[in-house]
XYZ file of C-alpha atoms in Angstrom:
653
model
C 90.711 64.849 121.891
C 88.692 66.803 119.317
C 88.706 64.806 116.097
C 91.229 66.446 113.775
C 90.097 64.862 110.504
C 87.440 62.684 108.902
C 90.023 60.152 107.701
C 93.535 59.394 108.895
C 95.892 56.610 107.790
C 99.483 55.897 106.772
C 99.893 56.446 103.047
C 100.500 52.716 102.512
C 97.235 51.806 104.220
C 95.369 54.414 102.180
C 96.753 53.014 98.918
C 95.639 49.477 99.746
C 92.178 50.451 101.012
C 89.232 50.333 98.649
C 87.728 53.613 97.526
C 84.434 52.628 99.121
C 86.135 52.024 102.477
C 87.747 55.467 102.469
C 84.502 57.071 101.327
C 82.660 55.227 104.102
C 84.905 56.756 106.781
C 84.505 60.227 105.327
C 80.731 59.805 105.190
C 80.441 58.528 108.775
C 82.380 61.505 110.113
C 80.458 64.061 108.045
C 77.414 64.368 110.399
C 75.383 66.055 107.654
C 73.308 64.833 104.760
C 75.788 63.866 102.059
C 75.059 65.597 98.789
C 75.952 63.953 95.478
C 78.308 66.800 94.644
C 80.358 66.234 97.810
C 80.370 62.443 97.330
C 81.588 62.768 93.752
C 84.266 65.274 94.797
C 85.574 62.903 97.470
C 85.710 59.976 95.050
C 87.582 62.108 92.518
C 90.074 63.209 95.194
C 90.615 59.617 96.365
C 91.307 58.489 92.784
C 93.646 61.389 92.181
C 95.597 60.846 95.414
C 95.970 57.114 94.779
C 97.343 57.810 91.334
C 99.749 60.538 92.464
C 100.904 58.796 95.660
C 101.620 55.479 93.973
C 105.121 54.461 94.948
C 105.148 56.601 98.121
C 105.925 54.251 100.991
C 106.239 56.718 103.858
C 104.072 59.481 105.249
C 100.661 59.900 106.802
C 97.529 61.191 105.108
C 94.625 63.145 106.630
C 91.467 63.902 104.676
C 89.105 66.729 105.668
C 91.585 68.057 108.232
C 90.088 70.557 110.687
C 91.267 74.190 110.657
C 89.419 75.291 113.832
C 90.164 79.018 113.842
C 88.687 79.365 110.372
C 85.850 76.911 110.996
C 86.825 74.993 107.845
C 88.535 71.806 106.720
C 91.480 71.349 104.383
C 90.826 68.665 101.773
C 94.062 66.843 102.546
C 97.123 67.181 104.782
C 100.128 64.958 104.151
C 103.050 64.496 106.550
C 105.978 63.319 104.437
C 109.755 63.562 104.774
C 109.556 66.120 107.568
C 107.275 68.475 105.641
C 103.607 69.336 105.965
C 101.765 69.433 102.631
C 98.348 71.095 102.680
C 96.331 70.219 99.581
C 93.163 71.920 98.397
C 91.309 70.348 95.470
C 89.191 72.074 92.870
C 87.798 69.083 91.026
C 87.296 69.625 87.266
C 88.644 73.200 87.527
C 90.599 74.256 84.434
C 92.166 77.382 85.984
C 93.744 78.461 89.261
C 91.268 80.724 91.019
C 92.701 83.563 93.130
C 90.276 82.796 95.952
C 91.377 79.143 96.018
C 95.064 80.132 96.057
C 94.468 82.397 99.048
C 92.384 79.692 100.723
C 95.112 77.048 100.727
C 97.700 79.671 101.700
C 95.509 80.629 104.665
C 95.320 76.980 105.745
C 99.109 76.694 105.686
C 99.563 79.926 107.645
C 96.976 78.791 110.171
C 98.891 75.584 110.807
C 102.199 77.439 111.060
C 100.914 80.032 113.502
C 98.518 78.063 115.676
C 99.240 74.328 115.405
C 102.065 73.599 117.833
C 103.231 70.512 115.971
C 103.721 72.571 112.808
C 105.554 75.575 114.277
C 109.015 74.339 113.347
C 108.140 72.398 110.188
C 108.326 73.569 106.565
C 104.821 73.790 105.099
C 103.885 73.553 101.418
C 100.373 74.686 100.396
C 99.253 73.047 97.140
C 96.270 73.995 95.014
C 95.240 71.163 92.741
C 92.939 72.155 89.870
C 92.427 68.696 88.429
C 91.747 69.729 84.812
C 94.245 72.596 84.624
C 97.634 72.677 82.921
C 100.512 72.053 85.283
C 102.594 75.064 86.316
C 106.416 74.828 86.495
C 107.762 74.188 89.996
C 110.876 76.335 89.626
C 111.476 79.591 91.501
C 109.508 78.622 94.581
C 109.527 81.312 97.268
C 109.896 80.370 100.917
C 108.968 82.891 103.610
C 111.188 83.358 106.642
C 108.871 81.222 108.778
C 109.148 78.213 106.448
C 105.836 78.527 104.608
C 106.214 78.149 100.852
C 104.171 80.240 98.472
C 101.258 78.174 97.094
C 102.241 75.552 94.542
C 99.817 75.178 91.625
C 99.407 71.716 90.139
C 97.057 70.318 87.527
C 96.341 66.861 86.146
C 99.615 65.198 87.096
C 101.713 67.660 89.058
C 101.165 66.525 92.639
C 103.788 63.770 92.596
C 106.451 66.272 91.489
C 105.320 68.795 94.124
C 105.949 66.206 96.827
C 109.625 66.222 95.885
C 109.981 69.880 96.926
C 112.859 70.356 99.342
C 113.275 73.589 101.283
C 116.742 75.082 100.868
C 117.123 76.862 104.202
C 114.977 74.757 106.510
C 115.823 71.479 108.156
C 113.128 68.882 107.547
C 113.289 66.276 110.316
C 111.160 63.158 110.509
C 107.873 63.783 112.264
C 106.272 61.537 114.857
C 102.660 61.460 113.690
C 101.161 60.822 117.122
C 103.140 63.691 118.637
C 102.142 65.979 115.776
C 98.459 65.171 116.195
C 98.443 65.675 119.957
C 100.786 68.680 120.121
C 97.810 71.017 120.413
C 96.105 73.785 118.503
C 96.098 77.239 120.073
C 94.228 79.607 117.813
C 93.813 83.304 118.470
C 90.915 84.255 116.226
C 90.013 87.757 115.204
C 86.938 89.064 116.974
C 85.021 88.564 113.718
C 86.118 84.909 113.446
C 85.352 84.373 117.132
C 81.885 85.876 116.846
C 81.109 83.686 113.840
C 82.260 80.554 115.666
C 80.359 81.371 118.866
C 77.251 82.209 116.862
C 77.511 78.733 115.314
C 77.464 77.323 118.901
C 81.124 76.366 118.964
C 82.739 76.160 122.394
C 85.135 78.978 123.282
C 87.793 76.332 123.977
C 87.737 75.365 120.300
C 88.571 78.834 119.041
C 90.790 80.349 121.737
C 94.200 79.619 123.105
C 94.338 77.102 125.914
C 97.905 77.583 127.114
C 98.635 78.606 130.693
C 99.187 82.251 129.788
C 95.702 82.674 128.360
C 93.729 80.170 130.411
C 91.842 82.893 132.292
C 89.550 83.549 129.315
C 87.683 80.389 130.252
C 88.139 81.138 133.965
C 86.491 84.523 133.447
C 83.532 82.979 131.633
C 83.163 80.348 134.360
C 83.218 82.960 137.137
C 80.566 85.070 135.376
C 78.376 81.985 134.903
C 78.740 81.253 138.623
C 77.694 84.812 139.545
C 74.705 84.717 137.186
C 73.529 81.389 138.577
C 73.944 82.654 142.157
C 71.879 85.770 141.354
C 69.232 83.563 139.831
C 69.069 81.231 142.839
C 69.065 84.060 145.380
C 66.752 86.313 143.369
C 69.077 89.308 143.594
C 70.715 91.691 141.178
C 74.402 91.709 140.383
C 76.884 93.661 138.308
C 80.348 92.501 137.238
C 83.326 94.537 136.038
C 85.781 92.670 133.804
C 89.144 94.264 132.999
C 91.804 93.297 130.500
C 94.866 94.540 128.686
C 94.315 95.630 125.064
C 93.526 92.593 122.947
C 93.129 90.254 125.926
C 89.743 89.018 124.764
C 87.270 91.178 126.705
C 84.906 91.368 123.766
C 85.404 87.654 123.089
C 84.587 86.918 126.735
C 81.484 89.088 126.485
C 80.321 87.457 123.266
C 80.943 84.032 124.777
C 78.879 84.871 127.848
C 76.010 86.195 125.748
C 76.131 83.270 123.312
C 76.281 80.556 125.961
C 73.559 82.059 128.145
C 71.353 82.549 125.070
C 71.924 78.949 124.026
C 71.639 77.196 127.391
C 69.259 79.565 129.166
C 66.880 80.908 126.553
C 64.599 82.494 129.134
C 67.393 84.905 130.092
C 67.468 86.491 126.614
C 71.137 87.364 127.043
C 72.393 90.095 124.735
C 75.712 91.705 123.828
C 75.469 95.508 123.792
C 78.046 97.950 122.511
C 78.124 101.687 121.990
C 80.820 101.132 119.390
C 78.795 101.618 116.216
C 81.448 100.346 113.772
C 82.005 97.193 115.864
C 78.265 96.453 115.941
C 77.915 97.073 112.197
C 80.891 94.873 111.314
C 79.882 92.011 113.615
C 76.288 92.025 112.416
C 77.285 92.070 108.764
C 79.908 89.339 109.277
C 77.495 87.074 111.169
C 74.744 87.609 108.613
C 77.047 86.898 105.657
C 78.333 83.766 107.384
C 74.821 82.508 108.103
C 73.725 83.149 104.512
C 76.723 81.194 103.209
C 76.181 78.271 105.589
C 72.398 77.952 105.591
C 71.313 79.571 102.303
C 68.865 81.834 104.142
C 67.843 85.278 102.965
C 70.136 88.120 104.037
C 67.229 90.015 105.623
C 66.292 87.001 107.747
C 69.893 86.502 108.816
C 70.243 90.140 109.849
C 67.005 89.981 111.835
C 68.327 87.000 113.791
C 71.735 88.575 114.364
C 70.224 91.790 115.754
C 68.844 89.854 118.721
C 72.342 88.702 119.638
C 74.363 91.892 119.026
C 72.723 95.258 119.647
C 73.745 98.898 119.675
C 73.579 100.087 123.263
C 72.153 103.440 122.169
C 69.198 101.732 120.499
C 68.678 99.698 123.688
C 68.873 102.898 125.739
C 66.476 104.844 123.520
C 63.914 102.053 123.535
C 63.662 101.989 127.325
C 63.939 105.773 127.539
C 60.531 106.043 125.904
C 58.996 103.126 127.794
C 58.642 102.083 131.427
C 58.340 98.412 130.551
C 60.428 95.781 132.270
C 63.350 94.705 130.077
C 63.035 91.573 127.997
C 66.658 90.726 128.816
C 67.844 89.313 132.156
C 71.568 89.190 131.261
C 73.199 92.094 129.432
C 76.843 92.510 128.476
C 77.999 96.112 128.051
C 81.125 96.284 125.919
C 83.584 99.144 126.574
C 81.516 100.237 129.569
C 84.074 102.903 130.467
C 82.939 104.793 127.357
C 79.389 105.326 128.651
C 78.470 109.009 128.933
C 78.789 111.225 131.980
C 75.718 112.888 133.487
C 76.549 116.149 131.719
C 77.014 114.551 128.304
C 74.010 112.215 128.593
C 71.674 114.952 129.864
C 72.735 117.364 127.128
C 72.119 114.743 124.445
C 68.781 113.553 125.848
C 67.473 117.066 126.288
C 68.555 118.461 122.904
C 68.439 115.374 120.648
C 65.720 113.261 122.216
C 63.437 115.932 123.686
C 63.605 114.711 127.313
C 63.915 118.047 129.104
C 63.929 116.503 132.572
C 66.625 113.871 131.922
C 69.363 114.234 134.543
C 71.280 110.957 134.776
C 74.580 109.592 133.583
C 74.331 106.813 131.041
C 75.534 104.189 133.563
C 72.883 105.298 136.071
C 70.136 105.086 133.472
C 71.236 101.686 132.170
C 71.331 100.239 135.691
C 67.915 101.768 136.405
C 66.492 100.024 133.332
C 67.708 96.620 134.512
C 66.572 97.449 138.063
C 62.998 97.348 136.794
C 63.178 93.580 137.198
C 61.495 92.562 140.421
C 63.479 89.374 140.885
C 66.979 89.048 139.435
C 69.240 90.187 136.634
C 72.950 90.515 135.891
C 74.941 93.239 134.158
C 78.448 92.484 132.871
C 80.623 95.542 132.173
C 83.752 95.126 130.065
C 86.356 97.745 131.032
C 89.337 98.423 128.772
C 92.547 100.053 129.952
C 93.491 103.324 128.290
C 90.494 103.177 125.972
C 88.681 106.471 126.668
C 89.004 108.408 123.423
C 86.058 110.781 123.279
C 84.663 113.772 125.147
C 82.022 112.936 127.714
C 83.079 109.342 128.361
C 82.434 108.513 131.972
C 85.137 106.045 132.800
C 84.477 103.894 135.853
C 83.423 106.433 138.477
C 79.901 107.030 137.122
C 79.090 103.323 137.382
C 80.356 103.108 140.951
C 78.689 106.359 142.025
C 75.328 105.220 140.670
C 75.616 101.889 142.478
C 76.508 103.536 145.778
C 73.901 106.296 145.661
C 70.907 104.689 143.944
C 71.365 100.919 143.874
C 73.054 99.896 147.144
C 71.223 96.550 147.167
C 73.029 95.344 144.037
C 75.861 92.836 144.481
C 79.039 94.252 142.950
C 81.788 91.946 141.633
C 84.976 93.494 140.313
C 88.262 92.486 138.790
C 91.053 92.545 141.347
C 92.951 94.802 138.896
C 90.162 97.367 138.636
C 92.073 99.782 140.901
C 95.053 99.844 138.526
C 95.677 103.299 137.073
C 95.029 102.015 133.553
C 91.402 101.241 134.459
C 90.677 103.735 137.256
C 91.885 107.108 136.078
C 90.320 109.362 138.720
C 90.577 109.610 142.489
C 86.829 109.358 143.049
C 86.664 105.931 141.417
C 89.668 104.757 143.449
C 87.930 105.853 146.662
C 84.663 104.161 145.731
C 86.495 100.913 145.022
C 87.569 100.729 148.669
C 84.010 99.859 149.684
C 83.931 96.529 151.564
C 80.720 95.607 149.725
C 82.612 95.175 146.446
C 83.842 91.610 145.967
C 87.179 91.355 144.109
C 87.947 88.378 141.860
C 91.252 87.715 140.047
C 89.319 85.669 137.464
C 87.661 88.851 136.207
C 90.943 90.214 134.814
C 92.277 89.121 131.429
C 96.016 89.675 131.636
C 97.447 88.396 128.348
C 96.973 89.978 124.938
C 95.475 87.476 122.512
C 95.191 89.872 119.607
C 98.803 89.359 118.630
C 99.725 85.691 118.763
C 103.290 86.769 118.005
C 103.637 89.614 120.477
C 102.142 89.268 123.915
C 104.431 92.102 125.060
C 103.159 94.573 122.492
C 100.944 96.371 125.008
C 103.975 96.828 127.301
C 105.971 98.370 124.468
C 103.122 100.723 123.519
C 102.707 101.710 127.167
C 106.387 102.633 127.564
C 106.411 104.358 124.182
C 103.455 106.593 125.056
C 104.800 107.164 128.569
C 107.845 108.730 126.919
C 110.287 106.144 128.269
C 112.542 105.342 125.306
C 114.835 103.000 127.255
C 112.001 100.813 128.535
C 110.322 100.905 125.130
C 113.534 99.745 123.440
C 113.880 96.890 125.943
C 110.267 95.828 125.435
C 110.691 95.994 121.668
C 113.774 93.783 121.813
C 111.704 91.217 123.713
C 109.419 90.988 120.690
C 112.408 89.821 118.633
C 111.369 89.186 115.044
C 107.951 87.851 115.916
C 106.278 91.217 115.579
C 107.981 93.649 113.193
C 107.549 97.364 113.838
C 108.995 99.719 111.246
C 108.866 103.431 110.495
C 109.147 105.346 107.229
C 108.842 108.916 105.948
C 107.374 107.711 102.637
C 103.717 106.691 102.424
C 104.227 104.526 99.341
C 106.978 102.637 101.169
C 104.480 102.021 103.986
C 101.864 100.748 101.532
C 104.334 98.374 99.902
C 105.555 97.197 103.320
C 101.981 96.155 104.123
C 101.447 94.450 100.763
C 104.746 92.561 101.001
C 104.225 91.332 104.555
C 100.627 90.146 104.165
C 100.041 86.631 102.836
C 96.882 84.848 101.790
C 93.885 86.882 102.919
C 95.675 88.510 105.858
C 94.049 91.918 106.188
C 95.961 95.169 106.153
C 95.015 98.840 106.013
C 95.875 102.426 106.879
C 94.724 103.948 110.177
C 95.165 107.413 111.642
C 94.088 109.712 114.449
C 90.776 111.463 113.842
C 92.659 114.676 114.578
C 95.205 114.077 111.832
C 93.795 116.797 109.563
C 97.163 117.765 108.083
C 97.698 114.326 106.629
C 95.489 115.540 103.811
C 98.413 116.798 101.662
C 99.668 113.191 101.759
C 96.324 111.975 100.364
C 95.017 110.789 103.735
C 91.597 112.265 104.500
C 90.549 111.418 108.063
C 87.337 113.428 107.648
C 86.143 111.141 104.843
C 83.920 108.533 106.482
C 84.488 104.871 105.679
C 81.877 102.115 105.624
C 83.317 99.918 108.411
C 81.648 96.706 107.201
C 83.034 97.117 103.683
C 86.449 98.241 104.958
C 86.853 95.273 107.315
C 85.015 92.519 105.425
C 85.234 93.055 101.674
C 87.924 91.413 99.577
C 91.010 92.837 97.919
C 89.110 93.610 94.699
C 86.745 96.086 96.377
C 88.022 99.680 96.381
C 86.170 100.301 99.668
C 88.111 97.580 101.464
C 91.141 98.160 103.669
C 93.252 96.210 101.149
C 93.229 99.143 98.719
C 95.087 101.300 101.314
C 93.225 104.330 100.011
C 90.549 104.953 102.622
C 91.871 105.511 106.130
C 90.118 104.396 109.316
C 90.363 106.346 112.571
C 90.494 105.138 116.168
C 86.698 105.367 116.293
C 86.387 102.988 113.338
C 88.871 100.389 114.553
C 88.458 100.306 118.328
C 87.472 96.783 119.310
C 88.413 95.421 115.873
C 91.748 94.349 114.423
C 93.901 93.997 111.346
C 96.722 91.576 110.674
C 99.039 94.377 109.510
C 98.476 98.067 110.181
C 99.921 101.201 108.638
C 99.703 103.865 111.351
C 99.780 107.376 109.849
C 101.170 109.905 112.359
C 100.247 113.565 112.290
C 101.356 116.634 114.239
C 98.471 116.408 116.712
C 100.851 114.361 118.882
C 104.468 115.458 118.570
C 107.679 115.592 120.604
C 108.932 118.816 122.210
C 111.668 119.107 124.824
C 111.631 115.358 125.415
C 107.889 115.291 126.138
C 104.692 114.679 124.228
C 103.023 117.854 123.020
C 99.287 117.733 122.333
C 97.584 119.743 119.608
C 94.257 120.163 117.867
C 93.872 121.646 114.395
C 91.314 124.474 114.353
C 90.591 126.506 111.266
C 94.007 127.208 109.769
C 96.397 126.417 112.604
C 97.320 124.037 115.381
C 96.244 124.933 118.913
C 97.683 123.627 122.179
C 95.544 121.098 124.024
C 95.945 122.117 127.664
C 93.061 120.194 129.197
C 94.507 117.133 130.954
C 91.545 114.923 130.087
C 91.745 115.790 126.398
C 95.463 115.071 126.478
C 94.628 111.596 127.785
C 92.092 111.132 124.986
C 94.730 112.004 122.398
C 97.292 109.609 123.860
C 94.634 106.920 124.021
C 93.724 107.524 120.383
C 97.264 106.572 119.424
C 97.232 103.719 121.948
C 94.247 102.272 120.098
C 95.969 102.724 116.736
C 99.205 101.094 117.908
C 97.416 98.024 119.307
C 95.192 97.154 116.330
C 97.603 94.901 114.417
C 97.956 91.201 115.134
C 101.191 90.639 113.247
C 103.070 93.887 112.677
C 103.024 97.653 112.208
C 104.588 100.159 109.871
C 104.373 103.782 110.975
C 104.318 106.601 108.458
C 105.702 109.913 109.723
C 105.512 112.651 107.064
C 108.540 114.740 106.165
C 106.494 117.919 106.381
C 106.930 120.934 104.148
C 108.933 124.107 104.880
C 106.567 126.270 102.852
C 103.521 125.082 104.808
C 103.255 126.668 108.277
C 100.834 123.903 109.364
C 103.306 121.104 108.682
C 106.948 122.181 108.870
C 109.506 119.340 109.214
C 110.106 120.269 112.861
C 106.598 119.065 113.736
C 107.477 115.547 112.576
C 111.252 115.118 112.908
C 111.103 114.843 116.687
C 108.555 112.029 116.522
C 110.626 110.156 113.948
C 113.836 110.557 115.986
C 112.036 109.393 119.138
C 110.797 106.282 117.347
C 114.338 105.443 116.283
C 115.484 105.973 119.884
C 112.816 103.492 120.978
C 114.373 100.868 118.715
C 111.917 101.041 115.816
C 113.695 100.194 112.566
C 113.415 102.171 109.322
C 111.230 100.353 106.789
């Protein structure tokens, strides 16, 4: 069992132990050089707890309790009278810092959502600023899931806080051993996961381990087996991993790259993505995290991070101008279905890069680069279902065609679900997949959404909703129960307040919209105004560029591959209901034009599929009322969508 805390003891044993004995246990478990500041803080906390717990004869105390998903430790966790108290100390603080309040709230929410022993227990987060004036304990607010709003205590308020009794929640006695061994099943954001993997944490420590999601590790193990086989046999291999939206494809790819880079340095494994915002956000997040942990210069941190996460277009352009053999032996291509077709790639290379004779699809060129190795190499392609959202994206067929026509000696390993219509959208790819030389592996499919720890059936609901099947959508939505609220409103300010009221601690929320939603502009939503993805996704609630301000709106291109806790999806008339069907439009000049091209219709549906699957905890959808005097946005363009959402079981906000 992974050690859950530095110190653990019944409260009675803690009270009778010497301060030096408790400090000794904390120090032995620390595994780092103990600074005087940390030692003094621990001694102050021990003194404070002994004073405030005097006379408490029940309960169990944990010091430096691990919060794995966040990669941090809570100062103290106390199991007492059927409640879980999470205590964060700010020694010698004279005020209650907003950051510290959010921090202890986040710890409590993490336990509630991911620690199985805490799911059904009331949880009280307590911020203790040891030199501050005590706050009154009246008017405490309990959320529906049994997590109290943070309690603020000063010099002598902790003992009174431990008398808090929840009004609407039953607090049963807790078996400490059961609670400790019940299990921790985190579902980190891709940013949290990348940070943990970059710190050399095992994927098991940061991902769910229940039966429904066990294939994340199975997928990584199968890829490792294929890489090692290629290495031993001196041959080249390519793997296609599939997964439902949010199933952890990017996490699996990052894990593969991180573990191969750590355990097999000579392979120079790298994670490549053509998703510019994802690369920018991950790099910035990893660099900030490294600066905070190791006190290195930001420029040095960014230089290190760039070797681990790269933009696939920079990788492509480097080898386009050079015939050298690649430095990397293992490359992970994220969202490989979005690589360019021959037509799109050739047009770009000839006009933008000056290569007049370029005549390959992007998949063909990328394979040809890795084929320069004379011994072995492995390509891992991550394939998302319903993710093609831009003109010129190749899908799967270009990869398979290139392998058949130019690289028949490569060993091809594919997910056993690769032939599903959500991953193979054209007949040519389906035919190519029938080749007996392609080995199929069930381990290469990730079947359970991990993005939403509350709503594994979200992708099913979104699928039925976009398929136009209101009955099936309503059934799927009812299966979500109250774990994943989805609401709709005609008022943008109501949507903003819905997001603010549902988010707790530092849970991230923001507005997102289709890049074709040009007529949201009268509502104050400007999809043409570019955001800075790193600032939008990473900066705090006090930064006007952050998602928290719900001013700047991100499009499907900004958010694909990333996630929010709560999303406000802003719906425009580019996708509307007419005669019981979806009608597809594009705004050109001063009016809407029909989108008749079947492929572009798929792109538009997929744009909304991306938007509807970005939130981990819940969605509010804003559908404008329209305006009779504006021919570009009459109410009829929006009323049908709103009525259809109600028919699908979505509740008014």
